PDB file of C-alpha atoms in Angstrom:
ATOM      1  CA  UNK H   1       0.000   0.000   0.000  1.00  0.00           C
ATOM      2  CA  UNK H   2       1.515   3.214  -1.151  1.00  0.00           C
ATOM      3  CA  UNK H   3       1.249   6.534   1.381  1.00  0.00           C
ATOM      4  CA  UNK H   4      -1.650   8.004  -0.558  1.00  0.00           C
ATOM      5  CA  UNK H   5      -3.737   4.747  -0.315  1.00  0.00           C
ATOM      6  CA  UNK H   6      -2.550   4.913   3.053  1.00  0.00           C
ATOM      7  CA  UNK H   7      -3.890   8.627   3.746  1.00  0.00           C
ATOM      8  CA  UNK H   8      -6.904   8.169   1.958  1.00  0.00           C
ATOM      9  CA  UNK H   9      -7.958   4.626   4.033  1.00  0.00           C
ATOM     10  CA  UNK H  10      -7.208   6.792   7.099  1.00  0.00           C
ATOM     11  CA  UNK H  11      -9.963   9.606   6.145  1.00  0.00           C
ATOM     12  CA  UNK H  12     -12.485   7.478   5.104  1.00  0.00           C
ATOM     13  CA  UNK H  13     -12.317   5.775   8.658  1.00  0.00           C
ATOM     14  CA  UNK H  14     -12.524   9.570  10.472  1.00  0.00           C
ATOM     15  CA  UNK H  15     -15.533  10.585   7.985  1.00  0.00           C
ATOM     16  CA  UNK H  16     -17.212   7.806   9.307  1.00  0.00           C
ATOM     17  CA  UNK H  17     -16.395   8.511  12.567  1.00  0.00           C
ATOM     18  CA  UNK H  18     -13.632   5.796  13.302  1.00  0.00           C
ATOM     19  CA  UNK H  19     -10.779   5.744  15.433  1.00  0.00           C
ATOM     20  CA  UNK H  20      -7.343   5.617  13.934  1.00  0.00           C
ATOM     21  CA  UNK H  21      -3.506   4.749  15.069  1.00  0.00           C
ATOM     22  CA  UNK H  22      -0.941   7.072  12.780  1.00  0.00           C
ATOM     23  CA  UNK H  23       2.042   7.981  13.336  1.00  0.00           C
ATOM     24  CA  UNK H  24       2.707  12.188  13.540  1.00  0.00           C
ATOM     25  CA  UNK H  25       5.397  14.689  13.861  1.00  0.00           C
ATOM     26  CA  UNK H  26       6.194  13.379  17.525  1.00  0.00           C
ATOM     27  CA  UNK H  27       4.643   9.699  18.591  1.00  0.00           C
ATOM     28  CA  UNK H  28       2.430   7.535  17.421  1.00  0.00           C
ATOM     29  CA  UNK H  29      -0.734   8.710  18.047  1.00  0.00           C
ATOM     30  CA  UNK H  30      -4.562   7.767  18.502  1.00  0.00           C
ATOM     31  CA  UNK H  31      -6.562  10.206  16.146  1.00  0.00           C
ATOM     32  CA  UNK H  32      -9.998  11.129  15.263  1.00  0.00           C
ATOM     33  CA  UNK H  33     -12.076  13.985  13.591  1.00  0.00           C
ATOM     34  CA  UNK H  34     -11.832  16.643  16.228  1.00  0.00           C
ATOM     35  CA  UNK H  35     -15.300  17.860  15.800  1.00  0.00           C
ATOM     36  CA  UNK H  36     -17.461  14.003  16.419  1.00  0.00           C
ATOM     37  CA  UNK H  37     -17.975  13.784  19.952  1.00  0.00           C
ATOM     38  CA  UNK H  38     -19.098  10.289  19.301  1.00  0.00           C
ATOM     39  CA  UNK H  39     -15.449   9.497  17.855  1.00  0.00           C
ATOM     40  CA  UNK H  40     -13.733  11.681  20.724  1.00  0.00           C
ATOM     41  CA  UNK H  41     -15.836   9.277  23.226  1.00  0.00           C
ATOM     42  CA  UNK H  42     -13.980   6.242  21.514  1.00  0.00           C
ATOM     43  CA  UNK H  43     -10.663   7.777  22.158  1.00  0.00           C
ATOM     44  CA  UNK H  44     -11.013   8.426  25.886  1.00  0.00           C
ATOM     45  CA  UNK H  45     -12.902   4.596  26.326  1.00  0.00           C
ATOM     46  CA  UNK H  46      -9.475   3.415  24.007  1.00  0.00           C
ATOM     47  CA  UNK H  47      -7.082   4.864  26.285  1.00  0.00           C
ATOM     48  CA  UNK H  48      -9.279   4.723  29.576  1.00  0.00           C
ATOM     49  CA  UNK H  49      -8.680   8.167  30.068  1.00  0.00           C
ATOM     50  CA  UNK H  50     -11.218  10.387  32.102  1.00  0.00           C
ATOM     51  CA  UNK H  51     -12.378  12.884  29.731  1.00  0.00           C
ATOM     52  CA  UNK H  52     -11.693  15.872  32.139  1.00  0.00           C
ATOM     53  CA  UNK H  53      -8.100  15.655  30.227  1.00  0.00           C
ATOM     54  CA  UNK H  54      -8.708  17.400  27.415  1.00  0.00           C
ATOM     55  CA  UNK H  55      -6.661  15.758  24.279  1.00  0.00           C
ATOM     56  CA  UNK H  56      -4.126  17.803  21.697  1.00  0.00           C
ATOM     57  CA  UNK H  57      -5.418  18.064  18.138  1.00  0.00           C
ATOM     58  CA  UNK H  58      -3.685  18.616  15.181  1.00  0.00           C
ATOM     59  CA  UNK H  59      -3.574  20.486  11.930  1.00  0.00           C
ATOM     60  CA  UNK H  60      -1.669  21.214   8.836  1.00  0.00           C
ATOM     61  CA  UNK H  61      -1.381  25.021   8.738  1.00  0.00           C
ATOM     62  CA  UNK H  62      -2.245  28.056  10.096  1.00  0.00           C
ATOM     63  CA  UNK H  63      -5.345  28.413   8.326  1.00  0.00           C
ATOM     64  CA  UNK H  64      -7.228  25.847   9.970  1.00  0.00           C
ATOM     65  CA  UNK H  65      -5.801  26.782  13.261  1.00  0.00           C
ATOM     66  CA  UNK H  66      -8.049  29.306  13.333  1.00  0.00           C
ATOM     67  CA  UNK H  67     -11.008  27.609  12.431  1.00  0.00           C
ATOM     68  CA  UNK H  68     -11.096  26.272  15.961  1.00  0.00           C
ATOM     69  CA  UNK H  69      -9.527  29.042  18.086  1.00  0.00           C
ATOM     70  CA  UNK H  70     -11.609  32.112  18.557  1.00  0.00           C
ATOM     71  CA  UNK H  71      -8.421  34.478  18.668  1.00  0.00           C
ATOM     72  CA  UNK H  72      -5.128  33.219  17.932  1.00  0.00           C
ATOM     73  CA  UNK H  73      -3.287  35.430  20.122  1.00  0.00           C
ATOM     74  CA  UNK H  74       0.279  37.235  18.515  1.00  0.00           C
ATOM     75  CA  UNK H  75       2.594  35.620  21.105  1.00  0.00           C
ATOM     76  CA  UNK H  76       1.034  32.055  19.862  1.00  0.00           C
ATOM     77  CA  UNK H  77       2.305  32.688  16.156  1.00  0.00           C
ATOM     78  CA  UNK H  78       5.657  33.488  17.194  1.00  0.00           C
ATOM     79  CA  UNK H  79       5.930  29.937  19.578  1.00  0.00           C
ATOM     80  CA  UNK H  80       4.726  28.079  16.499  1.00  0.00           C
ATOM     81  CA  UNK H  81       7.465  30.019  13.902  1.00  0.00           C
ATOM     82  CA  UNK H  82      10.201  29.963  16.616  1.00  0.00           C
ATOM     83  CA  UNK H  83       9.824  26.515  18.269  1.00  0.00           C
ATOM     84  CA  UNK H  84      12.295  24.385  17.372  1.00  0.00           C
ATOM     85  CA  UNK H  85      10.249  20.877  18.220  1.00  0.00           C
ATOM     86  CA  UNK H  86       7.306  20.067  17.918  1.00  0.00           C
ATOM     87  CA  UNK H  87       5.119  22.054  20.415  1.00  0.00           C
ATOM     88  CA  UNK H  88       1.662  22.015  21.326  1.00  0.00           C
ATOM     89  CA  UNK H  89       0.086  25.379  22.096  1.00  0.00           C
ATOM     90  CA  UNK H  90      -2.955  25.652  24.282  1.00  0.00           C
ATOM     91  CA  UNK H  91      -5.438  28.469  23.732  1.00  0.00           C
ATOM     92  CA  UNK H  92      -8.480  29.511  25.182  1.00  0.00           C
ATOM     93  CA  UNK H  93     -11.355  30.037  23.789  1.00  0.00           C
ATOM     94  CA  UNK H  94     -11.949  27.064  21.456  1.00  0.00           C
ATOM     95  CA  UNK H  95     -15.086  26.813  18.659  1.00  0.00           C
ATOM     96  CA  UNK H  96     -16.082  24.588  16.317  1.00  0.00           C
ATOM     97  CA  UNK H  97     -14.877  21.033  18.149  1.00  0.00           C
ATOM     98  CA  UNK H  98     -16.581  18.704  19.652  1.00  0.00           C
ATOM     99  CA  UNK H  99     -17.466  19.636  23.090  1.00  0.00           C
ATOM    100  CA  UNK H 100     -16.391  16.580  24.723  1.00  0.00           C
ATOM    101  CA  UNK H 101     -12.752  17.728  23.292  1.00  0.00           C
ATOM    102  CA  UNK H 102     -12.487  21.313  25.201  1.00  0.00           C
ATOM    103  CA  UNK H 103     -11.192  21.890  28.863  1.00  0.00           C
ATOM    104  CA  UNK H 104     -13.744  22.830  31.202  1.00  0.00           C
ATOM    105  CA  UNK H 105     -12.031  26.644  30.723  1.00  0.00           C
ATOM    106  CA  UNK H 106     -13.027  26.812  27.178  1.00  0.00           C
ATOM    107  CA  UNK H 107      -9.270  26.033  25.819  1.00  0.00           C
ATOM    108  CA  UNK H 108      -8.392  23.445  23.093  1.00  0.00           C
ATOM    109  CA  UNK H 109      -4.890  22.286  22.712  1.00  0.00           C
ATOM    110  CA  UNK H 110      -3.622  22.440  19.547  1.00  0.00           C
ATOM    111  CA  UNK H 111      -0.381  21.952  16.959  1.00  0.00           C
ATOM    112  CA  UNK H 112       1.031  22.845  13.406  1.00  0.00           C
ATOM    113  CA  UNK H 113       2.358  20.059  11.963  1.00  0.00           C
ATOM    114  CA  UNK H 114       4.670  19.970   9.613  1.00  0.00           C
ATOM    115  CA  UNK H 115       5.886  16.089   9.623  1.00  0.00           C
ATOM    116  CA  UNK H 116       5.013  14.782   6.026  1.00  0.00           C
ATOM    117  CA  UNK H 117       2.419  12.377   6.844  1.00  0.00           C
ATOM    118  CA  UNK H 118       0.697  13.771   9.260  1.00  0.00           C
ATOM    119  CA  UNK H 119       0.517  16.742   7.584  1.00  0.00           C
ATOM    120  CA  UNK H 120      -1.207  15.480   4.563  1.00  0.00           C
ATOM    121  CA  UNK H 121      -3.216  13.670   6.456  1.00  0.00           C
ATOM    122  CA  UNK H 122      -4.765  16.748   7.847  1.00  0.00           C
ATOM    123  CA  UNK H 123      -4.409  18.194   4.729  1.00  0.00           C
ATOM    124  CA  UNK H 124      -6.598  15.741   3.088  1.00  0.00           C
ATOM    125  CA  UNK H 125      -9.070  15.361   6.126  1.00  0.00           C
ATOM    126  CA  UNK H 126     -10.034  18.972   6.074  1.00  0.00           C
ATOM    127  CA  UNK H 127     -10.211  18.980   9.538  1.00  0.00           C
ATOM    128  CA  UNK H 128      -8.502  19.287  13.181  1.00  0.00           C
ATOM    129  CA  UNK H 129      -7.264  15.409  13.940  1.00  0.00           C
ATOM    130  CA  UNK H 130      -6.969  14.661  17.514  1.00  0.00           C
ATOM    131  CA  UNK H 131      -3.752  13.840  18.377  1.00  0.00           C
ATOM    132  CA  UNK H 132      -3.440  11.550  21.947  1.00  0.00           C
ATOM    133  CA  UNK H 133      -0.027   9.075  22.322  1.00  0.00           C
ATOM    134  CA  UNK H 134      -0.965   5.863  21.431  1.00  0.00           C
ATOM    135  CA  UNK H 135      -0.747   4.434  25.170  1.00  0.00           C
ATOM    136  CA  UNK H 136      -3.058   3.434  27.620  1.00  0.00           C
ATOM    137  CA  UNK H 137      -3.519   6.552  29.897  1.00  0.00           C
ATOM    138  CA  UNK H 138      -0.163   6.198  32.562  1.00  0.00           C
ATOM    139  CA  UNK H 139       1.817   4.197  29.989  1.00  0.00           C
ATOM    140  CA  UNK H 140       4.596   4.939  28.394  1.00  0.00           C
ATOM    141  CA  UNK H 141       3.792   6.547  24.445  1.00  0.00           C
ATOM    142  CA  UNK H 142       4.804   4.481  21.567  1.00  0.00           C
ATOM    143  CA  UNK H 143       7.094   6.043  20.209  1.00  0.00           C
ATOM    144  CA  UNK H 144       7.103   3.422  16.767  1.00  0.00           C
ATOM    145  CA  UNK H 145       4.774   1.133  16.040  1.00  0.00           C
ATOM    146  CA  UNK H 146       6.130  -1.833  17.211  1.00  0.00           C
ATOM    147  CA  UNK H 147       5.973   0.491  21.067  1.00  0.00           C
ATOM    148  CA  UNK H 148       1.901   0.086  20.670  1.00  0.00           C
ATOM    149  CA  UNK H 149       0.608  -2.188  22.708  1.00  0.00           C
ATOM    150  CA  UNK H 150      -1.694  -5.300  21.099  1.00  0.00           C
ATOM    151  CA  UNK H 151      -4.901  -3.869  23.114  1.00  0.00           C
ATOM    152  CA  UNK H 152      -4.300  -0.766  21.059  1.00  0.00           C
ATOM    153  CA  UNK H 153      -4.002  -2.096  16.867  1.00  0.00           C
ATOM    154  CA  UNK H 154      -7.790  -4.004  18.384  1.00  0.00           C
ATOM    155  CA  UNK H 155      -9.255  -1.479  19.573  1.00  0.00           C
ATOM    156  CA  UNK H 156      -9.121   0.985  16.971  1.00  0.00           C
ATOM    157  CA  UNK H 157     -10.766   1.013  13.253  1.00  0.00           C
ATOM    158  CA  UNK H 158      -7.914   1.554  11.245  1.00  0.00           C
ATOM    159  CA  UNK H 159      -3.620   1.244  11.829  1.00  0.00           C
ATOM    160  CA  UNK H 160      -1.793   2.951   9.304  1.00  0.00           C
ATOM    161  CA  UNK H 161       0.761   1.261   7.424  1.00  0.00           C
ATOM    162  CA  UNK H 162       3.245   4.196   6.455  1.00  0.00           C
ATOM    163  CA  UNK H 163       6.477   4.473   9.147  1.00  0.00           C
ATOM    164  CA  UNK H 164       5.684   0.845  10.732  1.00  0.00           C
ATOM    165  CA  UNK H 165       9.178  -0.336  10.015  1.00  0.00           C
ATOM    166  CA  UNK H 166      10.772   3.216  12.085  1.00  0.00           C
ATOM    167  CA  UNK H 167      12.764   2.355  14.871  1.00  0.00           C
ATOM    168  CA  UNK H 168      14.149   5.293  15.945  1.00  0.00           C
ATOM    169  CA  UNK H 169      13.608   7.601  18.986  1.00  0.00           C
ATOM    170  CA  UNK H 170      10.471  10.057  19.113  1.00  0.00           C
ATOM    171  CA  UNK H 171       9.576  12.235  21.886  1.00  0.00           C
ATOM    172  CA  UNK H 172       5.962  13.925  23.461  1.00  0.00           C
ATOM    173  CA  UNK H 173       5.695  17.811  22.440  1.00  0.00           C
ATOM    174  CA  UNK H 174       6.502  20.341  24.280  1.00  0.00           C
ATOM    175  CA  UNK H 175       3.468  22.334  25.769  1.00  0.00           C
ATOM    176  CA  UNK H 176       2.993  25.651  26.146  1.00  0.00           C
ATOM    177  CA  UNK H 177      -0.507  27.594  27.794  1.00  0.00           C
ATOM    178  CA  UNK H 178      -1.415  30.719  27.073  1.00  0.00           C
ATOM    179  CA  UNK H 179      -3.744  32.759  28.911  1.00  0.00           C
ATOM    180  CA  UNK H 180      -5.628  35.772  27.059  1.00  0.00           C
ATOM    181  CA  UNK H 181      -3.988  37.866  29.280  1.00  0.00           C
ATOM    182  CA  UNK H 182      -0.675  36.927  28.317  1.00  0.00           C
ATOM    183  CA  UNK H 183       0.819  34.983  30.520  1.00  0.00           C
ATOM    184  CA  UNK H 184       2.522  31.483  29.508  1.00  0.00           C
ATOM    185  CA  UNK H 185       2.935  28.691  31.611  1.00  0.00           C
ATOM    186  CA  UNK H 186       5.058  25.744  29.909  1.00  0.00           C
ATOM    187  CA  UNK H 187       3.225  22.313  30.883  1.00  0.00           C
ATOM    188  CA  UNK H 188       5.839  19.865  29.242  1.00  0.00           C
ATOM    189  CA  UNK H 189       9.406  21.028  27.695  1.00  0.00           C
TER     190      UNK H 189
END
C-alpha cells in the first residue's frame, strides 16, 4: 500500500467517525475527527482516560488553526514560527470542536504540523485530527509502532501502514498555555 492509499484509508475511517492509530510529527498517536464527539468518546474509552483531560489536536497550517480558536493570540504565532520541536500550544477560547474535546475553561490544545504524513493527512481530512499518544492513559507513548501495545491495533478502526518499520527515537511535544492575558505557563518542555 503506497502513502496516498494509506492517507486516503485513514480519512475514510474519520468521515465515518472511526478511530485511527498514525504515526505524527512526535509519537504515534490515537486520532480522530476533532469535531465528532461520538469518535472523541472512543478515544477516551481506548485509552481509559477520564475525559476531564482534554486531548491535543492537530492540523496542517495556520489556516485551519483558526477555524477552531476564537483568537489566535500574537505571542502564539511566534511559539509556532520559533519553536524548534514540535510544540503544542494551548489556547483559550476554542469553537467549532466537539465539546467533549475542550477543557472545562473553554481552551483546546492544539499543533502545526509539519511532519510529512501527518501533515497530509490533515491536509486531506479537512479537519482538526486529535492527536493523543498511542498508550493506555499512565503508559509509556509508543514512540514506533512496534511500542503500541496489542490492546491498542484491536481497539481501533484503522492502523496505518506508512512508518511501521521506524525504529528510531520520538519524543511527546513540548506544551505551552497561554492565557488571554498573556501569561505562559510551559506544561511539558
Amino acid at each position: 500500500m503506497n502513502r496516498k492509499e494509506d492517507i486516503q484509508n485513514a480519512v475514510n475511517v474519520m468521515r465515518e467517525g472511526g478511530v485511527i492509530l498514525y504515526p505524527t510529527d512526535t509519537v504515534w498517536g490515537i486520532g480522530c475527527d476533532a469535531t465528532n464527539a461520538d469518535a472523541v468518546a472512543k478515544v477516551y474509552k481506548i485509552k481509559q482516560r477520564d475525559d476531564s483531560k482534554a486531548l491535543i489536536c492537530l492540523v496542517d497550517s495556520d489556516a485551519r488553526l483558526q477555524r477552531y480558536v476564537r483568537q489566535v493570540p500574537n505571542v502564539a504565532w511566534d511559539i509556532f514560527d520559533l519553536a524548534t520541536k514540535p510544540t503544542t500550544v494551548i489556547l483559550e477560547g476554542a469553537v467549532n470542536l466537539a465539546p467533549n474535546l475542550i477543557a472545562e475553561d473553554g481552551s483546546i490544545a492544539m499543533r502545526i504540523t509539519h511532519e510529512d504524513f501527518s501533515k497530509e493527512l490533515c491536509y486531506r481530512f479537512q479537519k482538526a485530527i486529535v492527536s493523543t499518544s498511542a498508550n493506555i492513559s499512565g503508559q509509556p507513548p509508543a514512540q514506533n509502532y512496534q511500542d503500541i501495545a496489542p490492546e491498542l491495533l484491536e481497539a481501533v478502526d484503522y492502523v496505518c501502514f506508512s512508518r511501521r518499520n521506524e525504529r528510531k527515537p520520538h519524543t511527546p511535544s513540548s506544551i505551552i498555555k497561554l492565557a488571554q492575558n498573556g501569561e505562559v505557563t510551559i506544561i511539558r518542555k
